[in-house]
PDB file of C-alpha atoms (C1' of nucleotides) in Angstrom:
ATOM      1  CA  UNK T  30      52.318  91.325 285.622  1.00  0.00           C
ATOM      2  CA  UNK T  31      51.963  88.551 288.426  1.00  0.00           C
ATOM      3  CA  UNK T  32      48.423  88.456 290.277  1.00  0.00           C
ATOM      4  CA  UNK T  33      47.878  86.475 293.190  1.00  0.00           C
ATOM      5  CA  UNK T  34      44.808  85.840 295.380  1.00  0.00           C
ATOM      6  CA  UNK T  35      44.624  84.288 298.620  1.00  0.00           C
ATOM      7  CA  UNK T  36      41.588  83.714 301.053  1.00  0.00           C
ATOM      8  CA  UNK T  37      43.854  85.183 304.311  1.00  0.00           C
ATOM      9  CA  UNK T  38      41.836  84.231 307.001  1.00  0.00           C
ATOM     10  CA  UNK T  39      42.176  87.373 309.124  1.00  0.00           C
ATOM     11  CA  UNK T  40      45.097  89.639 308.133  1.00  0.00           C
ATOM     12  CA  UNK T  41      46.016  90.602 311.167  1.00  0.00           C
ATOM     13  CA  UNK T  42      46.908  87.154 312.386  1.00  0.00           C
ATOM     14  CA  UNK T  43      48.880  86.064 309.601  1.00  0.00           C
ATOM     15  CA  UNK T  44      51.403  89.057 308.693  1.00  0.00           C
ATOM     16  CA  UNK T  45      54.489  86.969 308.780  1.00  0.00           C
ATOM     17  CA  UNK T  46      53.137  84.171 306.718  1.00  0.00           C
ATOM     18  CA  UNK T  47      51.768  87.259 303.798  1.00  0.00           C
ATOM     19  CA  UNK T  48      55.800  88.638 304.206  1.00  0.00           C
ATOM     20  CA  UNK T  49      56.414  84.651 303.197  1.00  0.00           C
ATOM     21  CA  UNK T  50      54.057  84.927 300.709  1.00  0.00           C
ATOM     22  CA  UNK T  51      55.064  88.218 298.893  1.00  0.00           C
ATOM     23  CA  UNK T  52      58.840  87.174 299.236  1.00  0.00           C
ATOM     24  CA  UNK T  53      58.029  84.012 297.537  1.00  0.00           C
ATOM     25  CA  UNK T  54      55.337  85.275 294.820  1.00  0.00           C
ATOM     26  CA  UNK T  55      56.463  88.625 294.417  1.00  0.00           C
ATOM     27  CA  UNK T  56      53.486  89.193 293.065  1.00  0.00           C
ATOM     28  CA  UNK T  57      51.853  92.939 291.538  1.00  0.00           C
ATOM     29  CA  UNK T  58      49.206  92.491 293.039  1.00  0.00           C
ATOM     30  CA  UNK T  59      47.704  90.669 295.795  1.00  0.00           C
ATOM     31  CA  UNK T  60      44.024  90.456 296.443  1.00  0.00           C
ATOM     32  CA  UNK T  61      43.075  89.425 299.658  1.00  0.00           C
ATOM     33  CA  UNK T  62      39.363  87.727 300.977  1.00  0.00           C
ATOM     34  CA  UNK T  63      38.584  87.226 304.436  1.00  0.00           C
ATOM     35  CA  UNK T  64      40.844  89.784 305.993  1.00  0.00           C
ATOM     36  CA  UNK T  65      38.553  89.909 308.850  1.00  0.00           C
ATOM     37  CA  UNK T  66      38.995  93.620 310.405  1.00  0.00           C
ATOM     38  CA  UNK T  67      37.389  96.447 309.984  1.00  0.00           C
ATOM     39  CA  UNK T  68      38.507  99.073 307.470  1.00  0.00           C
ATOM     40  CA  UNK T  69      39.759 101.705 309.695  1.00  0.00           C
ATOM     41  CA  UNK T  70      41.938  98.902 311.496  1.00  0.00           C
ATOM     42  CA  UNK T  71      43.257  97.299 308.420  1.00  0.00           C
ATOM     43  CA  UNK T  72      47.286  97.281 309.366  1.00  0.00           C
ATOM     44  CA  UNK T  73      48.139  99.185 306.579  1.00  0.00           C
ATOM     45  CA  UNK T  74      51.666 100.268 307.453  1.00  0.00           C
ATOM     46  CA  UNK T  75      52.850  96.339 308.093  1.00  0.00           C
ATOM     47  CA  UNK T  76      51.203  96.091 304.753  1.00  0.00           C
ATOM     48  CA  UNK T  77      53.090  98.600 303.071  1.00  0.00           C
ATOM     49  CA  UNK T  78      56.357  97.483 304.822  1.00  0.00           C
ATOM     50  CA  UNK T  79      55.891  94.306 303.525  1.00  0.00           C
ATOM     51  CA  UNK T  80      56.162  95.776 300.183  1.00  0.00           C
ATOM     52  CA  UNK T  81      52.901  96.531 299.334  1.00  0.00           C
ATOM     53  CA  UNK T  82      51.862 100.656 299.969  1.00  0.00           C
ATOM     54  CA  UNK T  83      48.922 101.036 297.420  1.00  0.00           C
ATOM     55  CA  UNK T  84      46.198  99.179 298.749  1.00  0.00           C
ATOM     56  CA  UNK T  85      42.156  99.144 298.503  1.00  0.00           C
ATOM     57  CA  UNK T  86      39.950  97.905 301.376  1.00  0.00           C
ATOM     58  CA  UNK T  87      37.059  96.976 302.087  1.00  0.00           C
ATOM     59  CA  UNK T  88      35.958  95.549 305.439  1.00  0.00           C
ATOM     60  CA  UNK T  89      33.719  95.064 308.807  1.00  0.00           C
ATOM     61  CA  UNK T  90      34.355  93.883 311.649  1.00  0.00           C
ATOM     62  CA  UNK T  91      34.350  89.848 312.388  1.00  0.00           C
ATOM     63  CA  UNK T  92      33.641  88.548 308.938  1.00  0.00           C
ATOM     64  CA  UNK T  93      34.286  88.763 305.293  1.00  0.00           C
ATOM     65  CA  UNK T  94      36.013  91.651 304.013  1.00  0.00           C
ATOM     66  CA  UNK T  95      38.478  91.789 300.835  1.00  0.00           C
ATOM     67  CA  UNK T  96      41.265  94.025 299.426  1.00  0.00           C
ATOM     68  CA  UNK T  97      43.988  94.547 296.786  1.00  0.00           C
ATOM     69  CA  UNK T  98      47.233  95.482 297.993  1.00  0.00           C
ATOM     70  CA  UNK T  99      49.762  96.583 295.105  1.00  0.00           C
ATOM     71  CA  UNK T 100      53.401  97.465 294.424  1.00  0.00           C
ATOM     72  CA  UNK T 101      52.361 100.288 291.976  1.00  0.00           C
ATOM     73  CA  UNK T 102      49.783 102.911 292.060  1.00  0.00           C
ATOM     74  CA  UNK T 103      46.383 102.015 290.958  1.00  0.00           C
ATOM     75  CA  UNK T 104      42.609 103.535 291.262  1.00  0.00           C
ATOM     76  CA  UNK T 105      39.533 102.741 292.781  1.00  0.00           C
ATOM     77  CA  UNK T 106      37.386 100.737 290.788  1.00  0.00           C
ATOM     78  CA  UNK T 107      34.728 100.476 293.227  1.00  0.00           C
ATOM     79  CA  UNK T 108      32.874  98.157 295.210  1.00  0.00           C
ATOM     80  CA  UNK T 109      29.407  96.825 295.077  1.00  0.00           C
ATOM     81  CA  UNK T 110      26.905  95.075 297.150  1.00  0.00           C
ATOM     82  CA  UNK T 111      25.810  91.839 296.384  1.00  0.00           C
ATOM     83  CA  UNK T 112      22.460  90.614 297.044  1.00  0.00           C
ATOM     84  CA  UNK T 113      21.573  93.935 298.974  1.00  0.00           C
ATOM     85  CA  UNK T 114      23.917  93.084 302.068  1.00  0.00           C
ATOM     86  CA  UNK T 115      26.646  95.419 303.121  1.00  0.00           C
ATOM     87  CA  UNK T 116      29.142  92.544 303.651  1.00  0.00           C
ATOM     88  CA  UNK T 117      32.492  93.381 302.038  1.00  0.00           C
ATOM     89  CA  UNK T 118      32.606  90.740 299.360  1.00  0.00           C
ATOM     90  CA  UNK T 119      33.958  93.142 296.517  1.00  0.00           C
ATOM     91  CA  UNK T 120      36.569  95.630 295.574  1.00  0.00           C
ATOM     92  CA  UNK T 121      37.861  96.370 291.934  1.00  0.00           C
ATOM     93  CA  UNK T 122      40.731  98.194 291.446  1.00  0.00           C
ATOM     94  CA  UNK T 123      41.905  99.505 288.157  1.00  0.00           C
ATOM     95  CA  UNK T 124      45.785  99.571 287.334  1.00  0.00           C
ATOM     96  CA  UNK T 125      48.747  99.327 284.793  1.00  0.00           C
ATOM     97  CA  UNK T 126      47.341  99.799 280.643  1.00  0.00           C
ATOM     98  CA  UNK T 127      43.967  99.994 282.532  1.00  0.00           C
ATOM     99  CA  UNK T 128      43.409  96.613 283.254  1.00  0.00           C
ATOM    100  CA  UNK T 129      40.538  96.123 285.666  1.00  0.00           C
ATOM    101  CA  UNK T 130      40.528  93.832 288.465  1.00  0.00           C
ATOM    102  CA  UNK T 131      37.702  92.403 290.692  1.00  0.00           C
ATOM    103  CA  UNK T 132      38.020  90.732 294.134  1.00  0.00           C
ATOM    104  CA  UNK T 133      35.697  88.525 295.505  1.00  0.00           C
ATOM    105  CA  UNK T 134      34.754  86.706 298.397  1.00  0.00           C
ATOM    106  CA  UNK T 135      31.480  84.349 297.350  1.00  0.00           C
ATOM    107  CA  UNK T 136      29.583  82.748 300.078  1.00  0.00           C
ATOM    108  CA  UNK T 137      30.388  79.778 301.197  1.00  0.00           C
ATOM    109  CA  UNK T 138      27.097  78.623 301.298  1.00  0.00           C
ATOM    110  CA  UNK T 139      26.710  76.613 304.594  1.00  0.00           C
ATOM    111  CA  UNK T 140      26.186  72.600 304.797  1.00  0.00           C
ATOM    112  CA  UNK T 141      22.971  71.555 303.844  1.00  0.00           C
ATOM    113  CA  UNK T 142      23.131  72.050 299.781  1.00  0.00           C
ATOM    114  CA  UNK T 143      19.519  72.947 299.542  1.00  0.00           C
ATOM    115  CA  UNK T 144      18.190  76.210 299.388  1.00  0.00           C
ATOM    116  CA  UNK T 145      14.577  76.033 300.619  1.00  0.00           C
ATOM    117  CA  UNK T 146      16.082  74.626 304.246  1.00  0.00           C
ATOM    118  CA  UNK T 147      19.359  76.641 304.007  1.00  0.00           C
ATOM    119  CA  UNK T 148      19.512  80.240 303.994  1.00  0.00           C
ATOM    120  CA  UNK T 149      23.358  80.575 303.402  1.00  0.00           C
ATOM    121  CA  UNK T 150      23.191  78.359 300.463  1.00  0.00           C
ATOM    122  CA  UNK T 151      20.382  80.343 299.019  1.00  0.00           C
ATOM    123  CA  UNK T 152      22.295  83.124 299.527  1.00  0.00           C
ATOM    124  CA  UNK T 153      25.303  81.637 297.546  1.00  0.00           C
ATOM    125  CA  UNK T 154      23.227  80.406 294.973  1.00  0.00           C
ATOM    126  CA  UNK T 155      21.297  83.795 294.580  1.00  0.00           C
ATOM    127  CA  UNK T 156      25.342  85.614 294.580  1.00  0.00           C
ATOM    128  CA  UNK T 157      26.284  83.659 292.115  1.00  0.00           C
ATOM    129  CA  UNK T 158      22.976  84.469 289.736  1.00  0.00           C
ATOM    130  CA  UNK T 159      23.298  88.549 290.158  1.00  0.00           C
ATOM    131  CA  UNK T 160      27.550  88.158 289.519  1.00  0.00           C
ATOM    132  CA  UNK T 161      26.233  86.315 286.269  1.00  0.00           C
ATOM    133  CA  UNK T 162      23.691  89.355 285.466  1.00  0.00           C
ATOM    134  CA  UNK T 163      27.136  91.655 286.311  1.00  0.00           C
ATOM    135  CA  UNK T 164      28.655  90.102 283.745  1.00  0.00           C
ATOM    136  CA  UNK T 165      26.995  89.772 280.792  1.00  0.00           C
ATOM    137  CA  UNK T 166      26.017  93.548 281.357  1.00  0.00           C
ATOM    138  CA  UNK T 167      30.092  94.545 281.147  1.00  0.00           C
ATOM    139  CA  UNK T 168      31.237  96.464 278.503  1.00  0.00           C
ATOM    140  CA  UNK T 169      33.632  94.987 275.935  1.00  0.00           C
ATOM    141  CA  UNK T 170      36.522  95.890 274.876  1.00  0.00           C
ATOM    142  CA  UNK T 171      37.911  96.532 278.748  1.00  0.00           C
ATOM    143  CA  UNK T 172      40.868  94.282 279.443  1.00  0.00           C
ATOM    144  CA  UNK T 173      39.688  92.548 283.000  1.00  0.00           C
ATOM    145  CA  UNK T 174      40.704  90.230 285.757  1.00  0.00           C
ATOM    146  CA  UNK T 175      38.473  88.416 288.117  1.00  0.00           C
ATOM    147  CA  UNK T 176      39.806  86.728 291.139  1.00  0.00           C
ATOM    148  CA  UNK T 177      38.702  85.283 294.297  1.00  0.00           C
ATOM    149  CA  UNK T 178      37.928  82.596 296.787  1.00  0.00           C
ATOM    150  CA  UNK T 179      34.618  81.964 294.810  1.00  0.00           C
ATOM    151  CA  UNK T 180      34.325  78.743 296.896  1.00  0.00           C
ATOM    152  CA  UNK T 181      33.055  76.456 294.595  1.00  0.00           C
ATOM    153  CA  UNK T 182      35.432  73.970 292.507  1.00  0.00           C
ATOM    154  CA  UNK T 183      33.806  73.180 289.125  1.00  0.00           C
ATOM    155  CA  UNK T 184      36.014  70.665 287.476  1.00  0.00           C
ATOM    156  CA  UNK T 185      35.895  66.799 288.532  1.00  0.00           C
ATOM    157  CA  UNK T 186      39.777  67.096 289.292  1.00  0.00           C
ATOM    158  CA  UNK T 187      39.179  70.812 291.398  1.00  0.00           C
ATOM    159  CA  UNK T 188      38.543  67.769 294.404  1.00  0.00           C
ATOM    160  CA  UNK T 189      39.930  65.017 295.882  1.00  0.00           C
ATOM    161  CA  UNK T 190      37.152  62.876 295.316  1.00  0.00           C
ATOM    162  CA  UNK T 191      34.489  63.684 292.571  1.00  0.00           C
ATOM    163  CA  UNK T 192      31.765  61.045 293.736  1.00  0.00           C
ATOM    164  CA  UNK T 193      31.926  61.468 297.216  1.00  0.00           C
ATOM    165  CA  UNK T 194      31.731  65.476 296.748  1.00  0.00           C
ATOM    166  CA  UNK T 195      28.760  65.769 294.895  1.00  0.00           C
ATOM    167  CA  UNK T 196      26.524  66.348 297.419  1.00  0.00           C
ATOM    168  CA  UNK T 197      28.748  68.234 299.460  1.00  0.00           C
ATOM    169  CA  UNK T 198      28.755  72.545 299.532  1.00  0.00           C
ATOM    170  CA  UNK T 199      31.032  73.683 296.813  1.00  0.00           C
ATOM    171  CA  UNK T 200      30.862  70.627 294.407  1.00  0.00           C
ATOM    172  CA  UNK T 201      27.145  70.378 294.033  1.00  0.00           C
ATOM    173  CA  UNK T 202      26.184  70.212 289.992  1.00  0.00           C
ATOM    174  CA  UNK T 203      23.686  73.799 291.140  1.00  0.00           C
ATOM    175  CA  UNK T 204      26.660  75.711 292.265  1.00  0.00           C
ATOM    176  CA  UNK T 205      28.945  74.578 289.331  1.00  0.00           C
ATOM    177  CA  UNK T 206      26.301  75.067 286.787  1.00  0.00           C
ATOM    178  CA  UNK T 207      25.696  78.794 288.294  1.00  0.00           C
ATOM    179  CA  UNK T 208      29.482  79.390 288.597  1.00  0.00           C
ATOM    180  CA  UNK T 209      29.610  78.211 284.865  1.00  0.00           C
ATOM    181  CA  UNK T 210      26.627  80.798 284.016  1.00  0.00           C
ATOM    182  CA  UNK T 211      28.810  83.401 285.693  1.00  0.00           C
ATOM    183  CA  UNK T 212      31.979  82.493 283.841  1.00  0.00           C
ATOM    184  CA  UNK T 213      30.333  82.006 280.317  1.00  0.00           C
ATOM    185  CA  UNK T 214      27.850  85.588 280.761  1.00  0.00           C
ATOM    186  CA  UNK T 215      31.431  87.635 280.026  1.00  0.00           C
ATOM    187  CA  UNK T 216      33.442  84.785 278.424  1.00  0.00           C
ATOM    188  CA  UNK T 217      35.521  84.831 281.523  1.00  0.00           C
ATOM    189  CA  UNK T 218      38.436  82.476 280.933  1.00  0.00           C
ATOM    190  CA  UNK T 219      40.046  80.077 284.049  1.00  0.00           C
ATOM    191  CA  UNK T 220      43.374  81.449 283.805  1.00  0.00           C
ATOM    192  CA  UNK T 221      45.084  78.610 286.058  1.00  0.00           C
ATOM    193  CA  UNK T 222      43.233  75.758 283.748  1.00  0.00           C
ATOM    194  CA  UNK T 223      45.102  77.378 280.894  1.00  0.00           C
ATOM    195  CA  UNK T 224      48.085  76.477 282.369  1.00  0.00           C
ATOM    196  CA  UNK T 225      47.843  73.481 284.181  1.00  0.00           C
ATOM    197  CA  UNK T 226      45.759  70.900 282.184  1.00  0.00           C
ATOM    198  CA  UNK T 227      42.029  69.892 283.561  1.00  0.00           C
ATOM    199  CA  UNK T 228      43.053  66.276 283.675  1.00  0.00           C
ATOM    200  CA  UNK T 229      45.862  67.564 286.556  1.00  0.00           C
ATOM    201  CA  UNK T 230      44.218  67.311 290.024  1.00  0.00           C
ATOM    202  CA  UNK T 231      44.810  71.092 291.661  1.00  0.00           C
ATOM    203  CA  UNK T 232      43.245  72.149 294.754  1.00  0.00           C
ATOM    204  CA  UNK T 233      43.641  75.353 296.441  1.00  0.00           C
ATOM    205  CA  UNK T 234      42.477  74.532 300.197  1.00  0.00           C
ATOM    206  CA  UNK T 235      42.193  71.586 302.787  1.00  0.00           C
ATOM    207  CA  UNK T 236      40.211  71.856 305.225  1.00  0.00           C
ATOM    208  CA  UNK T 237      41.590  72.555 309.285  1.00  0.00           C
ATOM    209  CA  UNK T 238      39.347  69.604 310.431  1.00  0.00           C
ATOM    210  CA  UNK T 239      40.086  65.963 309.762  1.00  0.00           C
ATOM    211  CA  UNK T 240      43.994  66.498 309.495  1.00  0.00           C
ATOM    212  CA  UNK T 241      43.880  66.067 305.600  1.00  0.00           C
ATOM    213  CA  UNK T 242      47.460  68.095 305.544  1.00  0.00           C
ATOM    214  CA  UNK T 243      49.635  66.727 304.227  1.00  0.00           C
ATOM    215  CA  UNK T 244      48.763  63.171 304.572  1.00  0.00           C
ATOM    216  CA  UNK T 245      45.473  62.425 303.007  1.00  0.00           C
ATOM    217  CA  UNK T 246      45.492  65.541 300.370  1.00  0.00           C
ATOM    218  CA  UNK T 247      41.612  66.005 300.416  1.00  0.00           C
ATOM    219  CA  UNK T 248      41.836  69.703 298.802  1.00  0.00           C
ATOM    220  CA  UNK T 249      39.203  71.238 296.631  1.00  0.00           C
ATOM    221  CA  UNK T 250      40.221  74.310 294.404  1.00  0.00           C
ATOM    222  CA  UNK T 251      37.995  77.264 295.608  1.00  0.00           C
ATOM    223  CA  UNK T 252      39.998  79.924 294.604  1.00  0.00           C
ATOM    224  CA  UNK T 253      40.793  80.772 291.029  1.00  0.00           C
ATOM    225  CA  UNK T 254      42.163  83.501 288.518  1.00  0.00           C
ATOM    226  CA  UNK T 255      39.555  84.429 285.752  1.00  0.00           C
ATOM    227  CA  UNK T 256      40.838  86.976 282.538  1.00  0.00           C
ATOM    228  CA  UNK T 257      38.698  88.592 280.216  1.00  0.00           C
ATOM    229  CA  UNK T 258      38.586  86.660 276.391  1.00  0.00           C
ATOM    230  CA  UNK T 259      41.011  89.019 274.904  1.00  0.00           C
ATOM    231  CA  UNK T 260      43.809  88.275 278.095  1.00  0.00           C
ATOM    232  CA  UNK T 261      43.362  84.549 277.426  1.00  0.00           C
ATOM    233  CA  UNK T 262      46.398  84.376 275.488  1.00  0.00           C
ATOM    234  CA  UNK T 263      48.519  86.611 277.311  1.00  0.00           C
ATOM    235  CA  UNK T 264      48.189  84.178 280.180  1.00  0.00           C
ATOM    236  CA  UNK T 265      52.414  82.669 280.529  1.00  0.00           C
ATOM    237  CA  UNK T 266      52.292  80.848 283.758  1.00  0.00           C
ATOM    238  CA  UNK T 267      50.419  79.967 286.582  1.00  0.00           C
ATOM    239  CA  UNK T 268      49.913  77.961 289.902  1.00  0.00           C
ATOM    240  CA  UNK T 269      49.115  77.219 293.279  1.00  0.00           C
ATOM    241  CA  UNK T 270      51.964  77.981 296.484  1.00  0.00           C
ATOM    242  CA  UNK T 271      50.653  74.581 297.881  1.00  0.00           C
ATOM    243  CA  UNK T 272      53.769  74.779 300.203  1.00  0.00           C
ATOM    244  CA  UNK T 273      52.072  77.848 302.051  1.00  0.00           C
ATOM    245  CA  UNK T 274      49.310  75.451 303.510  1.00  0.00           C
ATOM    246  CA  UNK T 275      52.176  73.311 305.356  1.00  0.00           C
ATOM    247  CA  UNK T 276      53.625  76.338 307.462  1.00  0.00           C
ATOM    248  CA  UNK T 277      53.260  77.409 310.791  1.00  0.00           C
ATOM    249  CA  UNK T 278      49.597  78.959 311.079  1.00  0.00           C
ATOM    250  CA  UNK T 279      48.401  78.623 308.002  1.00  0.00           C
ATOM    251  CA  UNK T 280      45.722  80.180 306.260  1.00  0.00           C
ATOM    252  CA  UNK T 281      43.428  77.086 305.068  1.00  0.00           C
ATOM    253  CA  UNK T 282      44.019  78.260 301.321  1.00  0.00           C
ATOM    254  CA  UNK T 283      46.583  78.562 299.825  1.00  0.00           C
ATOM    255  CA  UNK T 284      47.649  81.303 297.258  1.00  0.00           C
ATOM    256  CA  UNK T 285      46.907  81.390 293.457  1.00  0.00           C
ATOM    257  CA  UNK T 286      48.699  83.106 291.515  1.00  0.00           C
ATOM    258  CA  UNK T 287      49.041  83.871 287.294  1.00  0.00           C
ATOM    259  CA  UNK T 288      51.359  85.700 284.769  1.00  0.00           C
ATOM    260  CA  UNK T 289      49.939  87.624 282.337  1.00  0.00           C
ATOM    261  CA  UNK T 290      52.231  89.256 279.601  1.00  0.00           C
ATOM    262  CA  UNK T 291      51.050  91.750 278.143  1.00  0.00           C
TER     263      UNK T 291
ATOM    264  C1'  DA K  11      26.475  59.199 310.335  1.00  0.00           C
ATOM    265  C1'  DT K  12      29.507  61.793 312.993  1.00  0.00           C
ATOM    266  C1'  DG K  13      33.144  64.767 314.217  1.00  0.00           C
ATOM    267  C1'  DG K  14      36.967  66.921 313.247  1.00  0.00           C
ATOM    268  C1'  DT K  15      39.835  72.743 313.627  1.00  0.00           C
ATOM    269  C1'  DT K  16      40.400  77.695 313.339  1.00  0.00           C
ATOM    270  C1'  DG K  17      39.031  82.648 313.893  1.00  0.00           C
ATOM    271  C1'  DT K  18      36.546  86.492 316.105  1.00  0.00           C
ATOM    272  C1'  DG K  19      36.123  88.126 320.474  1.00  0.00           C
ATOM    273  C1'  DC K  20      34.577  86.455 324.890  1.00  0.00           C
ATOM    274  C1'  DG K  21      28.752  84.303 322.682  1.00  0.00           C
ATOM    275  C1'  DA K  22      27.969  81.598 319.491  1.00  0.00           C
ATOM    276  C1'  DC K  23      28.609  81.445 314.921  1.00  0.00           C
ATOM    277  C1'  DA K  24      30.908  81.065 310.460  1.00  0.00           C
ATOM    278  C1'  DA K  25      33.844  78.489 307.669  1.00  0.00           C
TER     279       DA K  25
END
DNA sequence: ATGGTTGTGCGACAA
């Protein structure tokens, strides 16, 4: 099965480039973050026309707001609420040999990487410590997949430039050491990393300001594809549709996507 | 150090 995630930047406004995107990808499933409506206004019949008529939501209005849209039938896994907000940052969905699989939109955290002056990144920072307690209380034996725009790249080729990130929101050593606590509390394994090798430069967005596409390249990788331990070898192929970032009206990330053979 | 762009929804605010 292929499973792609992709931070959408409001759904509504960018149906023809997720038609490009599922004709391209053609992928199982396709979790969605940032789809920016409100439940009851999600455009579910462009979604299923598209290709994609199974489909779990969850959203508000203005911000946030994830989903999992799917060729083939699959059941509710739930949602939950992260640090006691109702903000539509998580939907699981369980589908084909009962494979469970968790969307997830992490905070981005704000600008100012310090928490006692900056309530967003406090926020991010306190996200990322109760997904870690989420974790290492899941029961084994459950084959899972975690996906998301967790907005933080960990690994010194996830951005453009290592030294001149390290003090920026989403390559501070905090946030990679709590997205590492998260990751390591289940054994969660980085699905694309298995694939293409850590020494590879791969980013997954670029930023609207500063005109960095396509000419200066200054990506960072915020969005990734996690399997449970026993998955990590069933993991064939995987990637990045960098291309999607260079159409008309982009999204600023671009979709991730993996194989996993079971 | 600053400013740069996009989206929601028509204000700022979030990213």
């Amino acid at each position: 099965m292929r499973v792609a995630t992709w931070n959408v930047n409001s759904v509504r406004l960018r149906l023809d480039t997720l038609r490009r995107v599922a004709d391209i990808l053609e992928p199982d499933y396709l979790c969605l973050q940032e789809i920016k409506v409100r439940t009851e206004d999600f455009p579910a019949g462009d979604v299923a026309a598209i290709g994609f008529p199974h489909q779990l939501v969850r959203g508000m209005k203005s911000y946030n707001g994830v989903a999992i849209l799917s060729r083939h039938p699959l059941s509710d896994g739930g949602s939950r609420d992260w640090c006691a907000r109702d903000d539509a940052r998580h939907v699981a969905g369980i589908v084909e040999g009962g494979i469970e699989i968790h969307n997830f939109y992490v905070p981005a955290g704000g600008d100012e990487p310090d928490p006692d002056v900056n309530d967003k990144f406090a926020h991010k920072l306190a996200f990322l410590d109760e997904a870690a307690r989420w974790s290492a209380a899941l029961a084994p034996g459950c084959r899972r997949v975690l996906v998301g725009d967790l907005n933080i790249a960990p690994l010194e080729t996830d951005v453009w430039s290592h030294r001149q990130l390290l003090k920026v929101v989403s390559h501070t050593p905090i946030e990679v050491e709590g997205l590492s606590r998260w990751r390591e509390a289940y054994g969660w394994v980085d699905a694309v990393r298995r694939i293409i090798p850590e020494d590879q430069q791969l980013y997954s967005w670029w930023s609207y300001r500063n005109r960095t596409w396509p000419g200066s390249d200054r990506g960072r990788r915020l969005d990734h594809v996690w399997v449970s331990p026993d998955l990590a070898g069933c993991v064939t192929d995987a990637g990045v549709l960098r291309e999607a970032r260079g159409w008309k009206m982009p999204s600023d990330h671009a979709p991730v996507w993996a194989d996993i053979t079971l």
